[in-house]
mmCIF file of C-alpha atoms and ligand atoms in Angstrom:
data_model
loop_
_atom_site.group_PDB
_atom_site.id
_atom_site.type_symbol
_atom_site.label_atom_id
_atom_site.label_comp_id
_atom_site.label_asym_id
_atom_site.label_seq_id
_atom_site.Cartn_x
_atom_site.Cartn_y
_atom_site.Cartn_z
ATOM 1 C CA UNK A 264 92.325 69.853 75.291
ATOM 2 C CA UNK A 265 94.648 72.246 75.503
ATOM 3 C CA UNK A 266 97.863 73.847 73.472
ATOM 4 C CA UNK A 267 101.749 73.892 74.522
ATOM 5 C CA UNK A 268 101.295 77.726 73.393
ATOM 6 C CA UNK A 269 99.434 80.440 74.124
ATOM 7 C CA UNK A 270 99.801 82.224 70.492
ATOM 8 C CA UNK A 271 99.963 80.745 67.417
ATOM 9 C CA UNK A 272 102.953 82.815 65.805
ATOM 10 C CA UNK A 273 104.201 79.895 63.608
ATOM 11 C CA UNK A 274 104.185 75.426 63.383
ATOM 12 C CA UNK A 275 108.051 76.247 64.413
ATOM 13 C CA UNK A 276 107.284 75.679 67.871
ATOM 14 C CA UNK A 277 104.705 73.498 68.111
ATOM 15 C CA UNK A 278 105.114 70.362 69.152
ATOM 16 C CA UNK A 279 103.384 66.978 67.856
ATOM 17 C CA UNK A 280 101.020 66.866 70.229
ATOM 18 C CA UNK A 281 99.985 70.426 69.315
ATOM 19 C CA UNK A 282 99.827 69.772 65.862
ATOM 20 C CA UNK A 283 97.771 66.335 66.416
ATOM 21 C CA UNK A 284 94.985 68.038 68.771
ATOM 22 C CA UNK A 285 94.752 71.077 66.284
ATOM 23 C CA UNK A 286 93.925 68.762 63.652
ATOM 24 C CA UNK A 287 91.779 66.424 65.577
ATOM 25 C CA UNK A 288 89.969 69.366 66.890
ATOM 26 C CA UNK A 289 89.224 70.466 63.419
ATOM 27 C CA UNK A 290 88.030 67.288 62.271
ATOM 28 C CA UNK A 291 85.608 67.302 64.704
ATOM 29 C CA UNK A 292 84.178 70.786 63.989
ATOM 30 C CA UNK A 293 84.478 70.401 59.974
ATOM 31 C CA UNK A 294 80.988 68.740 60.503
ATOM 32 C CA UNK A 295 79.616 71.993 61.862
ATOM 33 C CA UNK A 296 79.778 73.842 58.040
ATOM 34 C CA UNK A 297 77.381 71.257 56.610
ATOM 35 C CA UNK A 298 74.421 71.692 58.639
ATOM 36 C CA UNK A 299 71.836 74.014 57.482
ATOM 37 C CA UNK A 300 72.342 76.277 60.426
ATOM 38 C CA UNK A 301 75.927 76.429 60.713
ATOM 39 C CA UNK A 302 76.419 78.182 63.825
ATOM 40 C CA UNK A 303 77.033 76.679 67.478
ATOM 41 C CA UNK A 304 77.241 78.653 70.832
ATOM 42 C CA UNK A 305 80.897 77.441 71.847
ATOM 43 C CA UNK A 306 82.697 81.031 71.691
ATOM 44 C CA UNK A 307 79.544 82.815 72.453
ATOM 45 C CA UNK A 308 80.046 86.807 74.530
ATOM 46 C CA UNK A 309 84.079 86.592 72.670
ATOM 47 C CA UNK A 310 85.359 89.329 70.613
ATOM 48 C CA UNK A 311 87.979 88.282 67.391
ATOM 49 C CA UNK A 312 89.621 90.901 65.712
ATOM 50 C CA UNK A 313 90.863 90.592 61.926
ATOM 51 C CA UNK A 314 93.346 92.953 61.658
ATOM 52 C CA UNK A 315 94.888 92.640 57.940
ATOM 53 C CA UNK A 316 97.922 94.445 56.367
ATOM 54 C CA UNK A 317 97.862 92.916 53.166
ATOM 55 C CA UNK A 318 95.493 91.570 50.613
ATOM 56 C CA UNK A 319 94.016 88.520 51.543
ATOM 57 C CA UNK A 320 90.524 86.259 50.353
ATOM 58 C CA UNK A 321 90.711 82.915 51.775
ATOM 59 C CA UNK A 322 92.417 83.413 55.026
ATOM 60 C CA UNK A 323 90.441 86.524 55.937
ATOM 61 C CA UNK A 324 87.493 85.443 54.722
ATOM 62 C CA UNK A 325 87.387 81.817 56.774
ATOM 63 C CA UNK A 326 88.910 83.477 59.756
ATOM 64 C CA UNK A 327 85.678 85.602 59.960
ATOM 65 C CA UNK A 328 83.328 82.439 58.837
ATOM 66 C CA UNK A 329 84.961 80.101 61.565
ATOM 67 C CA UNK A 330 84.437 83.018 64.326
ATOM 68 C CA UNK A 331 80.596 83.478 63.365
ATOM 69 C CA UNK A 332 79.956 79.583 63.105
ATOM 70 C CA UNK A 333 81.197 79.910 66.809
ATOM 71 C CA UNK A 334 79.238 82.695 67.604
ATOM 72 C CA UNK A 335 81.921 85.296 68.308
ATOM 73 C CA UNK A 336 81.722 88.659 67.605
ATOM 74 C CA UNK A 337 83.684 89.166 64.743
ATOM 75 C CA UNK A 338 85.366 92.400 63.544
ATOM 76 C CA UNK A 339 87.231 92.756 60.855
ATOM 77 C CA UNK A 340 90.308 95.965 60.019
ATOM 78 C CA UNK A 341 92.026 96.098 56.534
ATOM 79 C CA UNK A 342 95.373 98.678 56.836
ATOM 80 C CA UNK A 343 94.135 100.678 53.605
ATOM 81 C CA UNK A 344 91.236 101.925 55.782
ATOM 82 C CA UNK A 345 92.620 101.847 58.982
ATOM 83 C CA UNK A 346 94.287 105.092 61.276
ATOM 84 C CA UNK A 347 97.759 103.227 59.657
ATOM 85 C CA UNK A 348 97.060 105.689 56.442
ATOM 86 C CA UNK A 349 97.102 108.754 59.154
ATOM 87 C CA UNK A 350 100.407 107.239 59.984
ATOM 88 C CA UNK A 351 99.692 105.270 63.305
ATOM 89 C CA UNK A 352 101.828 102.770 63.612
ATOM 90 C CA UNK A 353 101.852 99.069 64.443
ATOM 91 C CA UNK A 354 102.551 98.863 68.460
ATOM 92 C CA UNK A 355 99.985 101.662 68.775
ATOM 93 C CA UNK A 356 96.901 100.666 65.943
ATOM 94 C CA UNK A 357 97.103 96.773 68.554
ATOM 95 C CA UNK A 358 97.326 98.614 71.753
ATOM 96 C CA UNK A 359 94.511 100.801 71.053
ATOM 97 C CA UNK A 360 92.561 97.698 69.803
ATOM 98 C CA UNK A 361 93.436 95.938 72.966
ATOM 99 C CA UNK A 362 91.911 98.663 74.839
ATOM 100 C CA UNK A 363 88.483 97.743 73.867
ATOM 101 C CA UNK A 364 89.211 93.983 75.233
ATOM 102 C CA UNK A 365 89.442 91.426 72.264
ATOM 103 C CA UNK A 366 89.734 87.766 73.203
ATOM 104 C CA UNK A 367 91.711 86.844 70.088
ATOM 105 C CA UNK A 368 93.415 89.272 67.189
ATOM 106 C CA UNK A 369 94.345 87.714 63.585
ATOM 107 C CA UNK A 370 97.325 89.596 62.116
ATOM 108 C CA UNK A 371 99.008 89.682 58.691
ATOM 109 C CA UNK A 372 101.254 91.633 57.847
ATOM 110 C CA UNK A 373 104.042 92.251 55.470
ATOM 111 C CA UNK A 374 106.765 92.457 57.828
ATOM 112 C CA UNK A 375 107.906 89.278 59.183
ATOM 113 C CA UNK A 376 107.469 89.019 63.085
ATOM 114 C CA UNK A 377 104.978 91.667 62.979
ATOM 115 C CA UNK A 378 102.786 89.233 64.978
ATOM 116 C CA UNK A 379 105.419 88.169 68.074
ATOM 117 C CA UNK A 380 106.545 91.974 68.200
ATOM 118 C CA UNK A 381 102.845 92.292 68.698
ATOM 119 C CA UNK A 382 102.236 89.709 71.716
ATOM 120 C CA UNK A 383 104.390 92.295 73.740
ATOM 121 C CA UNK A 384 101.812 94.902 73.994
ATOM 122 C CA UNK A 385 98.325 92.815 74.223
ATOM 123 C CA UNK A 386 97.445 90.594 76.706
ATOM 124 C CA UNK A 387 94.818 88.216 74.449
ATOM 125 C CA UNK A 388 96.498 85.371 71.762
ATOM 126 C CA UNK A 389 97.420 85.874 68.622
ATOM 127 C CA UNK A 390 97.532 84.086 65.578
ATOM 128 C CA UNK A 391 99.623 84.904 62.635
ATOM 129 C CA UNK A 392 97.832 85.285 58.988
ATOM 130 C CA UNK A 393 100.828 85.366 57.316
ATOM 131 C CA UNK A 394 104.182 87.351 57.768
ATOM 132 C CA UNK A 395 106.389 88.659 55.184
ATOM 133 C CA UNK A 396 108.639 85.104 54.208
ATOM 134 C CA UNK A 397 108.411 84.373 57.715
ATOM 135 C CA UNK A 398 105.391 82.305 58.305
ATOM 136 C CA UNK A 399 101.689 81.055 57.198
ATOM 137 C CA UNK A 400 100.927 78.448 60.276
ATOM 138 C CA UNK A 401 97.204 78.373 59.503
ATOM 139 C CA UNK A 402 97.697 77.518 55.986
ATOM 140 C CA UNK A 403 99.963 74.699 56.994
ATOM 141 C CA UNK A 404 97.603 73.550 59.187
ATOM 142 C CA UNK A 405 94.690 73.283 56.695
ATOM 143 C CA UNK A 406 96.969 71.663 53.941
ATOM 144 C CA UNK A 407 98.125 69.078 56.412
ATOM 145 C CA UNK A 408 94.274 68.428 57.954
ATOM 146 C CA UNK A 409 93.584 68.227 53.851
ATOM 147 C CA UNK A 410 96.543 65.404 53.449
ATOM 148 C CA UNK A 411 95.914 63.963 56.409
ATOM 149 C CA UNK A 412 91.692 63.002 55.411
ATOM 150 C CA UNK A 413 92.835 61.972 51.762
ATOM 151 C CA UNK A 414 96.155 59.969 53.098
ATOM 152 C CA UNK A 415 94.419 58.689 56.303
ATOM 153 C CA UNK A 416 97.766 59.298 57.925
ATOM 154 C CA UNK A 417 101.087 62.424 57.634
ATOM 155 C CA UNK A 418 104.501 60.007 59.457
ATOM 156 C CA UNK A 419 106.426 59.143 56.581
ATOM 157 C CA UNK A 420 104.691 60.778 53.483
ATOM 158 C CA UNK A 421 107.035 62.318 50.819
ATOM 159 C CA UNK A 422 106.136 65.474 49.215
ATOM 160 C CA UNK A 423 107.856 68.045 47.057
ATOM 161 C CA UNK A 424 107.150 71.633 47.765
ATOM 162 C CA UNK A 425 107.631 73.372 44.447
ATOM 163 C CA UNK A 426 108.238 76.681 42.961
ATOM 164 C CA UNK A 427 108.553 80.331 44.523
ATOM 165 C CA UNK A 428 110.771 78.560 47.669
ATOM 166 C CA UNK A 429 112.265 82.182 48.655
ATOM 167 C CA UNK A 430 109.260 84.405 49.162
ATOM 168 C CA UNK A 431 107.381 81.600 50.624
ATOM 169 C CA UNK A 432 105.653 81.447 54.160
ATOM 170 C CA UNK A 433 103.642 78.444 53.700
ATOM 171 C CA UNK A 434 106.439 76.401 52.534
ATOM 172 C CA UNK A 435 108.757 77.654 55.756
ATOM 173 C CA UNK A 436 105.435 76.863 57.890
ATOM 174 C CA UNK A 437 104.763 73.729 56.032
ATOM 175 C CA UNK A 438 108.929 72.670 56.342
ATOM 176 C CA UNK A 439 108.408 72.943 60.460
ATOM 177 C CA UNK A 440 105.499 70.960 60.995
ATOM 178 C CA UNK A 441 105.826 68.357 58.006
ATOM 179 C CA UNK A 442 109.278 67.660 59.908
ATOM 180 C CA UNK A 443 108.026 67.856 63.556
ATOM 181 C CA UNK A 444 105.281 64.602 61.843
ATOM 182 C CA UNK A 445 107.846 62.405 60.201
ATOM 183 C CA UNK A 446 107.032 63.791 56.840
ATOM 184 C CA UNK A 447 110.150 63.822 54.167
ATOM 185 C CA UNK A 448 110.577 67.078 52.604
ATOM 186 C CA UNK A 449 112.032 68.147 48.931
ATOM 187 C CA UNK A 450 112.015 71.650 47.403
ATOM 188 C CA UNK A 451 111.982 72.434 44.003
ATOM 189 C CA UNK A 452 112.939 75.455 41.974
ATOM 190 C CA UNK A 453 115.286 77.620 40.144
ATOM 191 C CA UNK A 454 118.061 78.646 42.084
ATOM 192 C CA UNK A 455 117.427 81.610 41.812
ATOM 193 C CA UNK A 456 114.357 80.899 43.975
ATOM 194 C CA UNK A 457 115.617 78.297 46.685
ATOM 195 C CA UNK A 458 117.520 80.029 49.447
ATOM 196 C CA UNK A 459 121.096 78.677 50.256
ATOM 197 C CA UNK A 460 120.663 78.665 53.768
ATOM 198 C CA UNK A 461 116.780 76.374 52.803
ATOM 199 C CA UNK A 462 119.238 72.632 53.494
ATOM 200 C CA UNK A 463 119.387 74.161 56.984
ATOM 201 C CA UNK A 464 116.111 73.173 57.554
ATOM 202 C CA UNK A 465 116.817 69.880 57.312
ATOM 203 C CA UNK A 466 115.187 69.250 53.293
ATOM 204 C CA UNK A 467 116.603 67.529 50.083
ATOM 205 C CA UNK A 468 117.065 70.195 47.512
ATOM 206 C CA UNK A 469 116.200 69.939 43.790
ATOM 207 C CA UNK A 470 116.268 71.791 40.548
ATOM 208 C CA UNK A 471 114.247 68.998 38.101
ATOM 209 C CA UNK A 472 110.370 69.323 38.649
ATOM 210 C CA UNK A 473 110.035 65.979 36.586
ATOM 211 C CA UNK A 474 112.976 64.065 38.869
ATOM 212 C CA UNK A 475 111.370 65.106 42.026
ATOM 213 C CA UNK A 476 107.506 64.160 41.678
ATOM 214 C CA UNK A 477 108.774 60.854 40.376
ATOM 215 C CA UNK A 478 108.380 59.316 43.934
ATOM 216 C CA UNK A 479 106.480 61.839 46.482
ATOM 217 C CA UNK A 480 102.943 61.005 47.812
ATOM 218 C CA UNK A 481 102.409 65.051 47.659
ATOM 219 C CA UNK A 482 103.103 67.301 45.500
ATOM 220 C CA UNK A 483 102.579 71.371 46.714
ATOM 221 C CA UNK A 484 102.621 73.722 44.051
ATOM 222 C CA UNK A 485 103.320 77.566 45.339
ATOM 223 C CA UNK A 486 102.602 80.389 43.990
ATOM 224 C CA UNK A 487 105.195 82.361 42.043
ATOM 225 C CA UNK A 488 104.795 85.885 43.929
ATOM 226 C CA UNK A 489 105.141 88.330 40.960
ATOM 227 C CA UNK A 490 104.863 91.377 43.107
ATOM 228 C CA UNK A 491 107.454 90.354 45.260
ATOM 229 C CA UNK A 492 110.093 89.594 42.383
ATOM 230 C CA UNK A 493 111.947 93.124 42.848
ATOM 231 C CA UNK A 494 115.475 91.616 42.380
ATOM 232 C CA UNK A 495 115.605 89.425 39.097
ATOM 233 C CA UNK A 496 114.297 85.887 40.442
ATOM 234 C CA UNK A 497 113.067 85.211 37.389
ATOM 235 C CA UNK A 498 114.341 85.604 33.323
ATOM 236 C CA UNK A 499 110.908 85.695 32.231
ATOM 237 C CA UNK A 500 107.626 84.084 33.079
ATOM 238 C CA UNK A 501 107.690 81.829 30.390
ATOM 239 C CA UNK A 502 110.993 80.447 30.790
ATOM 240 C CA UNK A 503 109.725 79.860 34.765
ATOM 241 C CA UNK A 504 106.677 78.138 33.142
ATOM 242 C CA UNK A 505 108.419 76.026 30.376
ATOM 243 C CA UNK A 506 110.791 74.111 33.289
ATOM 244 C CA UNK A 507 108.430 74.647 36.422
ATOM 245 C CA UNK A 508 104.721 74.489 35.493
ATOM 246 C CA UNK A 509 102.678 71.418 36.511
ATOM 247 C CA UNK A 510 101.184 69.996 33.342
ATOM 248 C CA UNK A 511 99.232 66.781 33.092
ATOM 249 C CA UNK A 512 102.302 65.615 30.236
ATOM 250 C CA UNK A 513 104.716 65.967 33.489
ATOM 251 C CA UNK A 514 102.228 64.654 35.813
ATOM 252 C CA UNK A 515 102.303 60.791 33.610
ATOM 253 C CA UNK A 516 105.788 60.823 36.028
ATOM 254 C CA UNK A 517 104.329 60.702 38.786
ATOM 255 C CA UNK A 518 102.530 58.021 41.249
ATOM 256 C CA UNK A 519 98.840 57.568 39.860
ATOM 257 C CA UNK A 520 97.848 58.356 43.788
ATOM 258 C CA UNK A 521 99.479 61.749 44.104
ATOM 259 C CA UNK A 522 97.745 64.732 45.706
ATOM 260 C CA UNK A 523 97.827 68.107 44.383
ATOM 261 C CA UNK A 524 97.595 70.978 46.691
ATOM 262 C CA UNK A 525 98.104 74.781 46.253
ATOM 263 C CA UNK A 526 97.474 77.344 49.034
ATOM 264 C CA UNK A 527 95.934 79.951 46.392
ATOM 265 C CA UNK A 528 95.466 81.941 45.252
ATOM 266 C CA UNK A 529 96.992 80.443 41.665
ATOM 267 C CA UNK A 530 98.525 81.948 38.655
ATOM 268 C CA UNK A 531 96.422 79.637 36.087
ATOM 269 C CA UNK A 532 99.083 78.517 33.730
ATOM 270 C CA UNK A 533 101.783 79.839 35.123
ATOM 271 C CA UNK A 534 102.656 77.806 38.278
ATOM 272 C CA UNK A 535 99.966 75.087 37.283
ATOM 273 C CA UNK A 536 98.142 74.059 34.524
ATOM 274 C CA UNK A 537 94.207 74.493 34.190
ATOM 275 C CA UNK A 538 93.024 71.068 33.603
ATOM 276 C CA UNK A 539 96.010 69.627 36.355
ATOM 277 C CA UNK A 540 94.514 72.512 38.757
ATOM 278 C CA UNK A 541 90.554 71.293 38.435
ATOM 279 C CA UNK A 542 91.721 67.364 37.968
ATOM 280 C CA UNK A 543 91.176 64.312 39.718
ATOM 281 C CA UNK A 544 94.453 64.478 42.038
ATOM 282 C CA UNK A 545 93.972 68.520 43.043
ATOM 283 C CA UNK A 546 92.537 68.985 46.288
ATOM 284 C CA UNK A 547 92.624 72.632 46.410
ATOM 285 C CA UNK A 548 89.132 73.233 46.828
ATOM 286 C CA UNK A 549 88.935 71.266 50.069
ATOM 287 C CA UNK A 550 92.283 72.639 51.540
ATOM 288 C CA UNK A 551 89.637 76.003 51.456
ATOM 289 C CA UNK A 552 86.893 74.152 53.286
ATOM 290 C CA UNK A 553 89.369 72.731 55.758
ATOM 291 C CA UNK A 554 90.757 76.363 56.182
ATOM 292 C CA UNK A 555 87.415 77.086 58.310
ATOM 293 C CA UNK A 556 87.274 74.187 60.628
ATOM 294 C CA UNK A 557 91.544 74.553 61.109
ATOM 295 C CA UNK A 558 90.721 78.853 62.056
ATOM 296 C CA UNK A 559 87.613 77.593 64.271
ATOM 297 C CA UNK A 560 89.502 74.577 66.059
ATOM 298 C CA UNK A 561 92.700 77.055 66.901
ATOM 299 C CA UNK A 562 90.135 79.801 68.433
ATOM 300 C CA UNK A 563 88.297 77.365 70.360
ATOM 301 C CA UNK A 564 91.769 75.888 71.750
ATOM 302 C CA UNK A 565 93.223 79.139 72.487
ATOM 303 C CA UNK A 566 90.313 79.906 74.651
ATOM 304 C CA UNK A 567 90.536 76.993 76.447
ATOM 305 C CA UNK A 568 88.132 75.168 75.037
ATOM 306 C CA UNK A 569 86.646 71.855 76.914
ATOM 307 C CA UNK A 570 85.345 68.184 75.296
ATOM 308 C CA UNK A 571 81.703 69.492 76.365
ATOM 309 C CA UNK A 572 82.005 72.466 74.145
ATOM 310 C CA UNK A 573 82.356 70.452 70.925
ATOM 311 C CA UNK A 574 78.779 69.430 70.677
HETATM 312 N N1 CP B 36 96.402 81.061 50.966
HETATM 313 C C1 CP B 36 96.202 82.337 51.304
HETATM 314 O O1 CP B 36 96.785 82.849 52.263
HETATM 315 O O2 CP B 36 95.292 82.998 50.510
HETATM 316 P P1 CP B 36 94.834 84.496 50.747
HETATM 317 O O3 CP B 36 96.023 85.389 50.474
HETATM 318 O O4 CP B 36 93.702 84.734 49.778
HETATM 319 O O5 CP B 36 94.395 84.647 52.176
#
């Protein structure tokens, strides 16, 4: 069981296959988190560094969870207390790191293709947390390991990816590996919020929330990124809310088998409605859970990891 890649920079890239034993790999170690002693030897004597730019509590959080269930030594940096407040920069905060001999580092930063600019000056993998708009392949990952267990399988699905298009990583990651599996792809937004240059990717484009669920087997609410709307994306919050917000009224449109996912964290209200949010169709809750088994089965395949390990 191996990968195609040696870092995990973004799902553009990775091939079916990839994708495939990623998620099978996960399936197998989602079992692990359930036992009462969650913790197997598999990544024993390795060293994984969090290294984290921005704010994060689900992707930071599992990354460090999946590395302990595997026994790794797990260290985790934030940039507010790092040497980056003395003014060290990037290139020289990971070369400094990869001095002391990690085996993986986790990066997110705000800059998009912080993490690839990064793979130039350490020798171990690394796996992007999330960069700038660029990408979030992790979270894509665990939404698609979360479709794939409710829908039993991804080829052919239709979902519509909704809201905050522009300053979106997961939806670019999401675009990438939903196309690379067969899946069909809709966005849907303001304009002010969908790209131009989005129907390059190879995705229907719409502006009607209501039109657009009417016939998808997914539907992925984003987050509307209110400290990244510098430029006027939005009149006002309510106006976003009254056209874009997922309420169980618009929900009667669509298919009675729908899933619900969001990668969090959510603006209650705003981008989705409470009672939609903590309904029978949301599966946000186990898009988390997933998130551990997705983090441990990439660490375990970057490493090289073997059939004999799993058990
Ligand atoms: N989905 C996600 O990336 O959440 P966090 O910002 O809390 O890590």
């Amino acid at each position: 069981m191996t990968l195609s890649v040696k870092h995990i920079l973004g799902t553009q890239g990775l091939s079916r296959e990839d994708i495939e034993t990623i998620l099978d790999t996960a399936d197998s170690f989602k079992e692990i988190s359930t036992r009462p002693i969650k913790k197997v030897p598999t990544l024993r004597g390795r060293t994984v560094i969090n290294l984290f730019f921005e704010p994060s509590t689900r992707t930071r959080t599992s990354f460090e969870i999946a590395g302990k269930r595997l026994s790794a030594d797990v260290i985790n940096i934030s940039g507010s207390t790092s040497s980056a407040v003395k003014g060290e920069n990037l290139i020289d905060s990971a070369r400094n790191l990869e001095a002391m001999n990690p085996d993986i580092l986790v990066v997110r930063h705000e800059s998009s293709g912080a993490p690839a600019l990064l793979t130039q000056f350490v020798n171990c993998p690394i796996i992007n947390a999330g960069d700038g708009a660029h990408e979030h392949p992790t979270q894509a990952l665990l939404d698609l390991m979360t479709i794939r267990e409710k829908k039993g399988s991804l080829a052919g699905l239709k979902v519509a990816i909704v809201g905050d298009i522009m300053h979106s990583r997961v939806c670019r990651s999401n675009i990438h590996a939903m196309q690379t599996l067969g899946m069909q792809v809709t966005v849907v937004g303001p304009p002010t919020m969908i790209p131009v240059e989005i129907s390059r990717m190879g995705v229907k484009v719409s502006y009607n929330l209501e039109e657009s669920i009417r016939d998808v087997d997914v539907i992925m609410m984003l987050r509307v990124q209110l400290e990244r709307q510098n430029q006027f994306h939005l009149a006002t919050l309510r106006e976003y809310s009254n056209l874009f917000c997922l309420t169980s009224e618009r929900l009667k449109k669509a298919r009675q088998d729908v899933l619900i996912v969001h990668p969090g964290p959510v603006n209650r209200g705003i981008e989705i409605a409470l009672d939609v949010m903590e309904g029978p169709r949301s599966v946000i809750l186990n898009q988390v859970t997933n998130g551990v088994a997705v983090r441990m089965a990439l660490m375990y395949l970057l490493l090289g990891g073997s059939d004999e390990d799993l058990n």
